[in-house]
Short mmCIF file of C-alpha atoms and ligand atoms in Angstrom, two decimals:
data_model
loop_
_atom_site.label_atom_id
_atom_site.label_comp_id
_atom_site.label_asym_id
_atom_site.label_seq_id
_atom_site.Cartn_x
_atom_site.Cartn_y
_atom_site.Cartn_z
CA MET E 1 -5.53 134.98 259.50
CA SER E 2 -3.15 135.21 256.46
CA ALA E 3 -3.17 131.72 254.69
CA SER E 4 0.65 131.70 254.22
CA ALA E 5 1.13 132.43 258.02
CA SER E 6 -1.35 129.85 259.19
CA ASN E 7 -0.12 127.08 256.88
CA LYS E 8 3.32 126.83 258.53
CA LEU E 9 2.56 126.17 262.02
CA GLU E 10 3.28 123.35 263.95
CA PHE E 11 0.85 122.71 267.12
CA SER E 12 1.75 121.35 270.23
CA SER E 13 -0.65 119.64 272.66
CA PHE E 14 -0.35 122.34 275.29
CA ASP E 15 -3.46 123.30 276.86
CA PRO E 16 -3.38 126.32 279.10
CA PHE E 17 -6.82 125.56 280.60
CA GLY E 18 -5.81 121.97 281.12
CA GLU E 19 -5.85 120.40 284.78
CA GLU E 20 -2.33 119.38 284.43
CA PHE E 21 -0.97 122.63 283.63
CA ARG E 22 -3.13 124.46 286.19
CA ASP E 23 -2.10 121.58 288.93
CA ASN E 24 1.48 122.27 288.31
CA PRO E 25 2.72 125.10 286.16
CA ILE E 26 6.11 125.11 287.03
CA SER E 27 6.92 121.57 285.58
CA PHE E 28 5.98 123.25 282.23
CA ASP E 29 8.56 126.01 282.65
CA GLU E 30 11.32 124.40 280.83
CA LYS E 31 9.86 123.24 277.83
CA LEU E 32 7.35 126.22 277.39
CA LEU E 33 9.93 129.00 277.77
CA ASN E 34 12.14 127.14 275.42
CA ASP E 35 9.68 126.73 272.63
CA SER E 36 7.92 130.27 273.02
CA PRO E 37 6.22 131.45 271.12
CA GLY E 38 4.35 127.94 270.70
CA PHE E 39 1.10 127.14 268.84
CA MET E 40 -1.73 124.81 269.74
CA LEU E 41 -5.39 124.13 268.88
CA MET E 42 -7.73 125.53 271.29
CA GLU E 43 -11.37 124.29 271.55
CA GLY E 44 -10.64 121.65 268.86
CA ASP E 45 -9.59 123.66 265.95
CA VAL E 46 -8.77 127.37 266.77
CA PRO E 47 -5.35 128.07 266.17
CA SER E 48 -3.68 130.05 269.02
CA ALA E 49 -0.38 131.00 270.25
CA TYR E 50 1.25 131.37 273.63
CA ILE E 51 3.83 133.24 274.71
CA ALA E 52 5.74 132.92 277.93
CA LYS E 53 9.26 134.34 277.67
CA TYR E 54 9.56 137.64 279.55
CA ASP E 55 10.78 139.90 276.73
CA GLN E 56 7.93 138.49 274.36
CA CYS E 57 5.35 139.14 276.91
CA LEU E 58 6.65 142.66 277.62
CA GLN E 59 6.26 143.08 273.71
CA ALA E 60 2.77 141.95 273.57
CA LEU E 61 1.73 143.92 276.69
CA GLY E 62 3.57 147.12 275.44
CA ASN E 63 1.70 147.10 272.04
CA TRP E 64 -2.20 147.26 271.94
CA GLU E 65 -2.23 148.21 268.24
CA LEU E 66 -0.67 144.85 267.35
CA PHE E 67 -2.28 142.74 270.35
CA SER E 68 -5.59 144.00 270.89
CA SER E 69 -7.41 143.09 274.11
CA VAL E 70 -10.93 143.07 272.37
CA LYS E 71 -12.17 139.62 272.24
CA PRO E 72 -13.35 138.78 268.61
CA PRO E 73 -17.18 137.88 268.87
CA ASN E 74 -18.23 134.25 268.55
CA LEU E 75 -14.72 133.06 268.96
CA PRO E 76 -14.84 129.48 270.49
CA GLY E 77 -13.38 129.51 273.80
CA MET E 78 -14.34 133.28 274.73
CA GLN E 79 -17.49 131.96 276.42
CA ARG E 80 -15.23 130.73 279.57
CA VAL E 81 -13.66 133.95 280.12
CA ASP E 82 -16.65 136.33 279.49
CA PHE E 83 -17.13 137.24 283.38
CA PHE E 84 -18.79 140.54 282.25
CA ASN E 85 -21.78 139.37 280.47
CA GLY E 86 -20.26 140.67 276.93
CA MET E 87 -20.02 144.10 278.39
CA PRO E 88 -17.29 146.56 277.53
CA VAL E 89 -15.18 146.79 280.08
CA MET E 90 -11.64 148.19 280.42
CA ASN E 91 -9.66 145.18 280.79
CA TYR E 92 -11.16 143.93 277.43
CA SER E 93 -11.03 147.32 275.31
CA ASP E 94 -8.45 149.24 273.30
CA PRO E 95 -8.14 152.85 273.41
CA PRO E 96 -9.83 155.01 272.86
CA GLN E 97 -12.81 153.12 274.48
CA HIS E 98 -10.53 151.67 277.29
CA ASP E 99 -9.05 155.39 278.14
CA ARG E 100 -12.59 156.65 278.66
CA LEU E 101 -13.70 153.66 281.03
CA ARG E 102 -10.27 153.96 283.08
CA ARG E 103 -10.60 157.76 283.50
CA VAL E 104 -14.15 157.28 285.33
CA VAL E 105 -12.29 155.54 288.22
CA ASN E 106 -8.83 156.74 287.60
CA VAL E 107 -8.87 159.60 290.32
CA ALA E 108 -9.86 156.85 292.77
CA PHE E 109 -6.48 155.31 292.30
CA ALA E 110 -4.29 158.71 292.53
CA PRO E 111 -1.69 158.92 295.16
CA GLY E 112 -3.83 161.15 297.33
CA ARG E 113 -6.63 158.65 297.64
CA VAL E 114 -4.19 155.62 298.30
CA ARG E 115 -2.67 157.66 301.31
CA LYS E 116 -6.18 158.11 302.53
CA LEU E 117 -6.89 154.57 302.45
CA ALA E 118 -3.53 153.92 304.29
CA ASP E 119 -4.93 155.10 307.33
CA TYR E 120 -8.13 152.70 307.27
CA THR E 121 -5.87 149.99 306.43
CA ASP E 122 -3.79 150.28 309.16
CA SER E 123 -6.74 149.96 311.64
CA VAL E 124 -7.89 146.92 309.66
CA VAL E 125 -4.30 145.14 309.76
CA LYS E 126 -4.18 146.02 313.47
CA GLU E 127 -7.56 144.39 314.38
CA LEU E 128 -6.65 141.17 312.28
CA VAL E 129 -3.60 140.57 313.77
CA ASP E 130 -5.16 141.68 317.51
CA ASN E 131 -7.54 138.48 316.52
CA ILE E 132 -4.77 135.82 316.27
CA GLU E 133 -4.42 133.61 319.31
CA PRO E 134 -0.88 132.55 319.91
CA GLY E 135 -0.58 128.76 319.91
CA LYS E 136 -4.12 128.30 318.00
CA PRO E 137 -3.84 127.42 314.48
CA PHE E 138 -5.06 129.89 311.89
CA ASP E 139 -5.36 130.58 308.44
CA GLY E 140 -3.46 132.99 306.22
CA MET E 141 -6.52 133.02 303.66
CA GLN E 142 -9.58 133.10 306.31
CA ASP E 143 -8.19 135.13 308.66
CA ILE E 144 -5.65 137.52 307.19
CA GLY E 145 -6.06 137.80 303.29
CA ARG E 146 -9.52 137.65 302.66
CA PRO E 147 -10.81 139.78 305.56
CA LEU E 148 -7.96 142.49 304.80
CA ALA E 149 -9.07 142.53 301.07
CA VAL E 150 -12.67 142.77 301.89
CA LYS E 151 -12.50 145.37 304.46
CA VAL E 152 -10.07 147.81 302.62
CA LEU E 153 -11.36 147.33 299.30
CA PHE E 154 -14.84 146.40 299.55
CA ASP E 155 -16.29 148.30 302.69
CA GLU E 156 -13.93 151.38 302.31
CA PHE E 157 -12.68 151.54 299.04
CA LEU E 158 -15.64 150.46 296.76
CA GLY E 159 -17.99 151.73 299.35
CA ILE E 160 -20.34 148.62 299.40
CA PRO E 161 -21.65 147.92 302.76
CA ALA E 162 -20.86 144.50 304.44
CA GLU E 163 -24.47 143.38 304.40
CA ASP E 164 -24.72 143.58 300.64
CA GLN E 165 -21.53 142.21 299.53
CA HIS E 166 -23.07 138.67 299.42
CA ILE E 167 -24.79 139.60 296.23
CA PHE E 168 -21.49 140.04 294.41
CA PHE E 169 -19.79 137.02 296.31
CA GLU E 170 -22.33 134.91 295.08
CA PHE E 171 -22.27 136.29 291.53
CA GLY E 172 -18.41 135.65 291.52
CA ALA E 173 -18.91 132.34 292.81
CA THR E 174 -20.94 131.31 289.53
CA PHE E 175 -17.57 132.04 287.62
CA TYR E 176 -16.33 128.39 287.46
CA LEU E 177 -19.49 127.50 285.76
CA LEU E 178 -18.34 129.50 282.48
CA ASP E 179 -15.22 127.07 282.51
CA LYS E 180 -17.52 124.24 281.68
CA LEU E 181 -19.16 125.93 278.61
CA LYS E 182 -18.91 124.58 275.24
CA PRO E 183 -18.83 126.93 272.17
CA GLY E 184 -22.35 127.82 271.65
CA ASP E 185 -23.76 127.12 275.29
CA PRO E 186 -25.76 129.90 276.62
CA LYS E 187 -24.84 131.40 279.82
CA PRO E 188 -25.59 129.43 283.01
CA LYS E 189 -28.86 130.28 284.69
CA GLU E 190 -27.00 130.62 288.13
CA TYR E 191 -24.44 133.43 286.51
CA ILE E 192 -27.52 135.13 284.78
CA GLU E 193 -29.57 135.44 287.95
CA GLY E 194 -26.08 136.78 289.95
CA TRP E 195 -25.84 139.50 287.11
CA LYS E 196 -29.40 140.80 287.22
CA LYS E 197 -29.51 140.84 291.04
CA GLY E 198 -26.05 143.07 290.92
CA GLU E 199 -27.39 145.22 288.20
CA ALA E 200 -30.57 145.90 290.27
CA TYR E 201 -28.72 146.20 293.57
CA LEU E 202 -26.60 148.82 291.88
CA ARG E 203 -29.29 150.84 289.82
CA GLU E 204 -30.81 151.32 293.48
CA VAL E 205 -27.80 152.59 295.08
CA LEU E 206 -26.58 154.64 292.27
CA ALA E 207 -30.13 156.26 292.07
CA ASN E 208 -30.08 157.26 295.79
CA ALA E 209 -26.40 158.11 296.27
CA ASP E 210 -25.42 161.60 297.10
CA LYS E 211 -23.70 163.21 294.03
CA GLU E 212 -21.83 165.47 295.77
CA ASP E 213 -20.32 163.05 297.81
CA ARG E 214 -16.90 161.63 296.06
CA LYS E 215 -15.60 159.64 298.98
CA ASN E 216 -15.82 156.25 297.32
CA VAL E 217 -15.69 154.60 294.13
CA LEU E 218 -19.46 153.95 293.87
CA SER E 219 -20.23 157.58 294.32
CA MET E 220 -17.73 158.40 291.59
CA ILE E 221 -19.37 156.11 289.25
CA ALA E 222 -22.78 157.43 290.02
CA ASN E 223 -21.30 161.21 288.97
CA ALA E 224 -20.44 159.20 285.89
CA SER E 225 -23.60 157.93 285.19
CA GLU E 226 -25.27 161.17 285.93
CA SER E 227 -23.11 163.17 283.37
CA GLY E 228 -23.96 160.26 280.55
CA THR E 229 -20.18 159.13 280.61
CA MET E 230 -21.59 155.65 281.42
CA SER E 231 -24.48 153.49 280.83
CA ASP E 232 -26.33 151.54 283.25
CA SER E 233 -24.91 148.07 282.33
CA GLU E 234 -21.40 149.69 281.98
CA MET E 235 -21.61 150.40 285.79
CA MET E 236 -22.58 147.04 286.56
CA ALA E 237 -19.54 145.78 284.74
CA MET E 238 -17.38 148.78 286.04
CA VAL E 239 -18.17 147.56 289.85
CA CYS E 240 -17.93 143.58 288.79
CA VAL E 241 -14.37 144.47 287.18
CA LEU E 242 -13.27 146.37 290.26
CA PHE E 243 -14.43 143.70 292.49
CA THR E 244 -13.25 140.72 290.90
CA GLY E 245 -10.07 142.51 290.08
CA GLY E 246 -8.93 143.52 293.42
CA VAL E 247 -10.68 141.24 296.14
CA PRO E 248 -9.73 137.69 295.21
CA THR E 249 -6.04 139.14 293.99
CA VAL E 250 -5.34 141.10 297.30
CA SER E 251 -6.78 138.20 299.60
CA ALA E 252 -4.43 135.40 297.54
CA MET E 253 -1.39 137.78 297.83
CA GLY E 254 -2.35 138.47 301.49
CA ALA E 255 -2.35 134.61 302.12
CA SER E 256 0.86 134.21 300.02
CA SER E 257 2.53 136.82 302.18
CA MET E 258 1.85 134.65 305.36
CA HIS E 259 2.90 131.68 303.72
CA TYR E 260 6.34 133.00 302.95
CA LEU E 261 6.84 135.10 306.16
CA ALA E 262 6.27 131.63 308.02
CA LYS E 263 8.39 129.73 305.73
CA TYR E 264 11.41 132.06 305.90
CA PRO E 265 11.82 132.99 309.74
CA ASP E 266 15.17 134.69 308.68
CA ILE E 267 13.73 137.19 306.43
CA ALA E 268 11.06 137.71 308.80
CA GLU E 269 13.62 138.69 311.35
CA ARG E 270 15.25 140.92 308.66
CA ILE E 271 12.12 142.74 308.34
CA ARG E 272 11.68 143.30 312.10
CA LYS E 273 15.05 144.95 311.90
CA ASP E 274 14.18 146.94 308.93
CA GLU E 275 10.48 147.54 307.63
CA ASN E 276 11.32 148.71 304.70
CA LEU E 277 12.45 145.52 303.49
CA ALA E 278 8.68 144.54 303.59
CA LYS E 279 8.23 146.12 300.02
CA ALA E 280 10.74 144.19 298.46
CA PHE E 281 9.45 140.96 300.25
CA CYS E 282 6.06 141.61 298.71
CA GLU E 283 7.44 142.12 295.32
CA GLU E 284 8.87 138.62 295.55
CA VAL E 285 5.28 137.14 296.53
CA TYR E 286 3.60 138.84 293.51
CA ARG E 287 6.19 137.67 291.31
CA LEU E 288 6.42 133.97 292.47
CA ASP E 289 2.45 133.54 293.32
CA ALA E 290 1.40 135.89 290.72
CA PRO E 291 -2.31 135.36 291.13
CA VAL E 292 -3.27 136.09 287.39
CA SER E 293 -1.51 133.47 285.48
CA LEU E 294 -2.22 134.65 281.95
CA VAL E 295 -4.00 137.65 280.02
CA MET E 296 -5.46 137.25 276.51
CA ARG E 297 -4.63 139.32 273.63
CA PHE E 298 -5.49 138.91 269.70
CA ALA E 299 -3.01 139.50 266.98
CA THR E 300 -4.44 142.13 264.87
CA GLN E 301 -2.06 141.34 262.13
CA ASP E 302 0.86 139.15 261.07
CA VAL E 303 3.25 139.90 264.09
CA ASP E 304 6.94 138.58 264.62
CA VAL E 305 7.71 137.52 267.99
CA GLY E 306 10.76 135.54 269.01
CA GLY E 307 11.19 134.98 264.93
CA ARG E 308 8.08 133.45 264.54
CA THR E 309 5.32 134.96 262.99
CA ILE E 310 1.79 134.93 264.91
CA PRO E 311 -0.75 135.04 262.20
CA GLU E 312 -3.48 137.87 262.24
CA GLY E 313 -6.31 136.96 264.37
CA THR E 314 -4.78 134.60 266.55
CA PRO E 315 -5.51 134.37 270.10
CA VAL E 316 -2.34 134.85 272.24
CA TYR E 317 -2.28 133.58 275.74
CA THR E 318 0.26 135.65 277.23
CA MET E 319 1.45 133.74 280.53
CA ILE E 320 2.70 136.47 282.67
CA SER E 321 3.30 134.12 285.95
CA MET E 322 5.55 131.85 283.76
CA ALA E 323 7.48 135.10 282.22
CA ASN E 324 8.02 135.83 286.22
CA ARG E 325 9.97 132.76 286.22
CA ASP E 326 12.11 133.32 282.95
CA PRO E 327 15.64 132.57 284.00
CA ASP E 328 16.74 134.98 281.34
CA GLN E 329 15.11 137.82 283.33
CA PHE E 330 15.48 136.65 286.99
CA GLU E 331 18.28 134.67 288.03
CA ASN E 332 17.40 131.41 289.99
CA PRO E 333 14.00 132.19 289.32
CA LEU E 334 12.58 129.85 292.05
CA GLU E 335 14.47 131.04 294.66
CA PHE E 336 12.59 133.55 297.01
CA ASN E 337 14.99 136.42 296.90
CA ILE E 338 14.02 139.69 298.45
CA ASP E 339 17.62 141.24 297.54
CA ARG E 340 17.28 141.28 293.80
CA GLU E 341 18.47 144.15 292.44
CA GLU E 342 15.92 144.44 289.79
CA ASN E 343 12.55 142.76 289.92
CA ARG E 344 10.42 144.04 287.39
CA HIS E 345 7.88 141.22 287.49
CA LEU E 346 4.70 141.16 285.30
CA ALA E 347 2.21 140.36 288.22
CA PHE E 348 0.55 143.34 287.36
CA GLY E 349 0.75 143.50 283.58
CA ASN E 350 2.56 146.23 281.88
CA GLY E 351 1.69 148.72 279.20
CA THR E 352 -2.00 150.26 278.70
CA HIS E 353 -3.70 147.73 280.86
CA VAL E 354 -1.19 147.55 283.82
CA CYS E 355 -3.04 147.03 286.93
CA ILE E 356 -4.82 150.10 288.11
CA GLY E 357 -5.05 148.68 291.61
CA ASN E 358 -1.31 148.05 291.79
CA ALA E 359 -0.30 151.19 294.06
CA ILE E 360 -3.25 150.14 296.31
CA THR E 361 -2.01 146.65 296.42
CA ARG E 362 1.58 147.87 297.11
CA MET E 363 0.46 150.13 300.02
CA ILE E 364 -1.67 147.26 301.65
CA LEU E 365 0.29 144.19 301.67
CA PRO E 366 3.64 145.51 303.27
CA LYS E 367 1.68 146.89 306.37
CA ILE E 368 0.21 143.29 307.23
CA VAL E 369 3.71 141.81 306.46
CA VAL E 370 5.35 144.15 309.06
CA GLU E 371 2.89 143.77 311.50
CA MET E 372 2.97 140.05 311.70
CA ALA E 373 6.56 139.99 311.77
CA ASN E 374 6.59 142.33 314.75
CA ARG E 375 3.88 140.80 316.54
CA TYR E 376 4.46 137.00 315.91
CA PRO E 377 8.21 136.36 315.68
CA SER E 378 7.36 132.66 316.22
CA LEU E 379 5.20 132.42 313.19
CA ARG E 380 5.30 129.15 311.22
CA LEU E 381 3.55 126.88 308.82
CA ASP E 382 1.31 124.13 310.66
CA PRO E 383 2.88 121.04 310.54
CA GLU E 384 -0.12 119.19 310.96
CA SER E 385 -2.12 120.67 307.78
CA SER E 386 -1.20 121.54 304.23
CA GLY E 387 -1.90 124.33 302.22
CA VAL E 388 -4.37 124.42 299.44
CA TRP E 389 -4.44 126.17 296.14
CA GLU E 390 -7.51 126.95 293.85
CA THR E 391 -7.03 127.29 289.70
CA THR E 392 -9.09 128.74 286.97
CA PRO E 393 -8.36 129.22 283.58
CA ARG E 394 -6.68 132.27 284.05
CA SER E 395 -5.65 132.42 287.78
CA ARG E 396 -4.03 130.43 290.39
CA HIS E 397 -4.35 131.18 294.14
CA ARG E 398 -3.60 129.99 297.67
CA ILE E 399 -6.86 129.49 299.28
CA LYS E 400 -5.81 127.81 302.69
CA VAL E 401 -2.44 128.48 304.24
CA PRO E 402 -2.57 126.80 307.78
CA LEU E 403 -0.32 128.55 310.28
CA LEU E 404 0.75 128.93 314.06
CA ALA E 405 1.80 132.01 315.62
C1 HEM F 1 -2.18 141.52 294.03
C2 HEM F 1 -3.09 142.04 293.57
C3 HEM F 1 -3.31 142.44 291.86
C4 HEM F 1 -2.78 141.55 290.70
C5 HEM F 1 -1.62 140.66 290.83
C6 HEM F 1 -3.77 142.09 289.73
C7 HEM F 1 -3.38 141.92 288.61
C8 HEM F 1 -3.59 142.62 287.28
C9 HEM F 1 -3.26 142.35 285.97
C10 HEM F 1 -2.05 140.95 285.58
C11 HEM F 1 -3.67 143.22 285.18
C12 HEM F 1 -3.54 143.27 283.64
C13 HEM F 1 -4.68 142.54 282.80
C14 HEM F 1 -4.22 142.62 281.42
O1 HEM F 1 -3.19 143.10 280.98
O2 HEM F 1 -5.01 142.18 280.47
C15 HEM F 1 -4.83 144.05 285.83
C16 HEM F 1 -5.40 145.06 285.35
C17 HEM F 1 -6.34 145.42 286.22
N1 HEM F 1 -6.46 145.54 287.67
FE1 HEM F 1 -5.21 144.42 288.86
N2 HEM F 1 -4.34 143.20 289.99
C18 HEM F 1 -4.50 143.31 291.46
C19 HEM F 1 -5.18 144.13 292.22
C20 HEM F 1 -5.98 144.90 291.86
C21 HEM F 1 -6.87 145.72 292.75
C22 HEM F 1 -6.70 145.96 293.98
C23 HEM F 1 -7.74 146.53 291.58
C24 HEM F 1 -8.96 147.39 292.01
C25 HEM F 1 -9.38 147.64 293.05
C26 HEM F 1 -7.48 145.97 290.37
C27 HEM F 1 -8.09 146.12 289.12
C28 HEM F 1 -7.82 146.16 287.98
C29 HEM F 1 -8.28 146.78 286.68
C30 HEM F 1 -9.60 147.33 286.78
C31 HEM F 1 -7.54 146.19 285.74
C32 HEM F 1 -7.95 146.57 284.20
C33 HEM F 1 -6.88 147.70 284.09
C34 HEM F 1 -6.91 148.19 282.50
O3 HEM F 1 -7.46 147.41 281.81
O4 HEM F 1 -6.44 149.29 282.29
N3 HEM F 1 -6.54 145.08 290.38
N4 HEM F 1 -4.43 143.46 287.32
#
């Protein structure tokens, strides 16, 4: 960090990982948006910046040369978000390494593939909606969001059989332990064991995979390993990136879609009359309930943002979910409005790292919305039970959405 730039910083007490912010991020909007970019000391003494304004987040996301995604080794705080055991993964790499990793699986996300997955999604959607019993309480996460994401993404798209998926769920369930680490702490035992189990499982699957068969992502990764494009540990990291990037986020958006559909019966009625509105409905769900709260970047040199200098080397907390509520970009930002003329939210990021799964997500979710709206016109929030949110340092999800149909 250049001394002259860092000397002038004024630090606030804002803690993007703090319970207070995670419990009620909206209450911070006005102050943080007005002050952005702001500075804070993280992990005791690491000068860090946050950016929350929409145009500032676009600037950071759109310029990887100034805002790198590569975590500086040994930077305190990074131990909390090192989900992939220090392996290079596309989300934490810059070009050209990023592009090499993204290319391995890119074809799985091409429009033709997404169309193929659409037929399978139709059958899953029908099955889930058929399972709902009118008059009985059900949950938007357990009964809709999660099984939808698991069946479409895990079973079919990734190609990991249902009976083996627990290996990855159990590994994912150890991530919260990272949140408790102090700088220098070793990785928790449970995390390391989970990683090893996953690695051993994949090694075996990939060794036996039919290299001619490119029907799912696992077989594509097997091909890449065969051709030497990826190392063994990169493969494990890649599967984890796709699983952790896709399953919790799509589950969460499934649950949130059910929440808003039940909350706004007038909008559900409009969707019954015009199914095309389900797309705009879902965009509003992604904008308002963006499951990824923030993404990390690191200033590669002194860089001007909003008239202030973010010094070289500074970790930059890019608050994409707050940018989605920036009143300079979205009129009445807290209003759920499916008629916005422009809804260029940042829920999927932007630029080099824009979510590789965004087209798949945008194929899946409108289907469940249309089917639920058509089949259960009396869908409503269960007045006897309240919803529950779950937060991690970088995500915020509804995990319980009690409903009646
Ligand atoms: C509602 C659903 C989803 C949301 C809100 C979401 C959100 C995001 C965001 C914000 C980023 C950008 C990260 C950054 O800039 O550092 C991202 C990247 C990524 N997402 Fe998603 N995601 C979703 C679904 C999926 C799905 C279904 C998959 C895969 C099956 C996926 C896999 C990835 C991967 C691999 C990246 C890294 C891309 C890169 O670095 O080039 N995501 N996602």
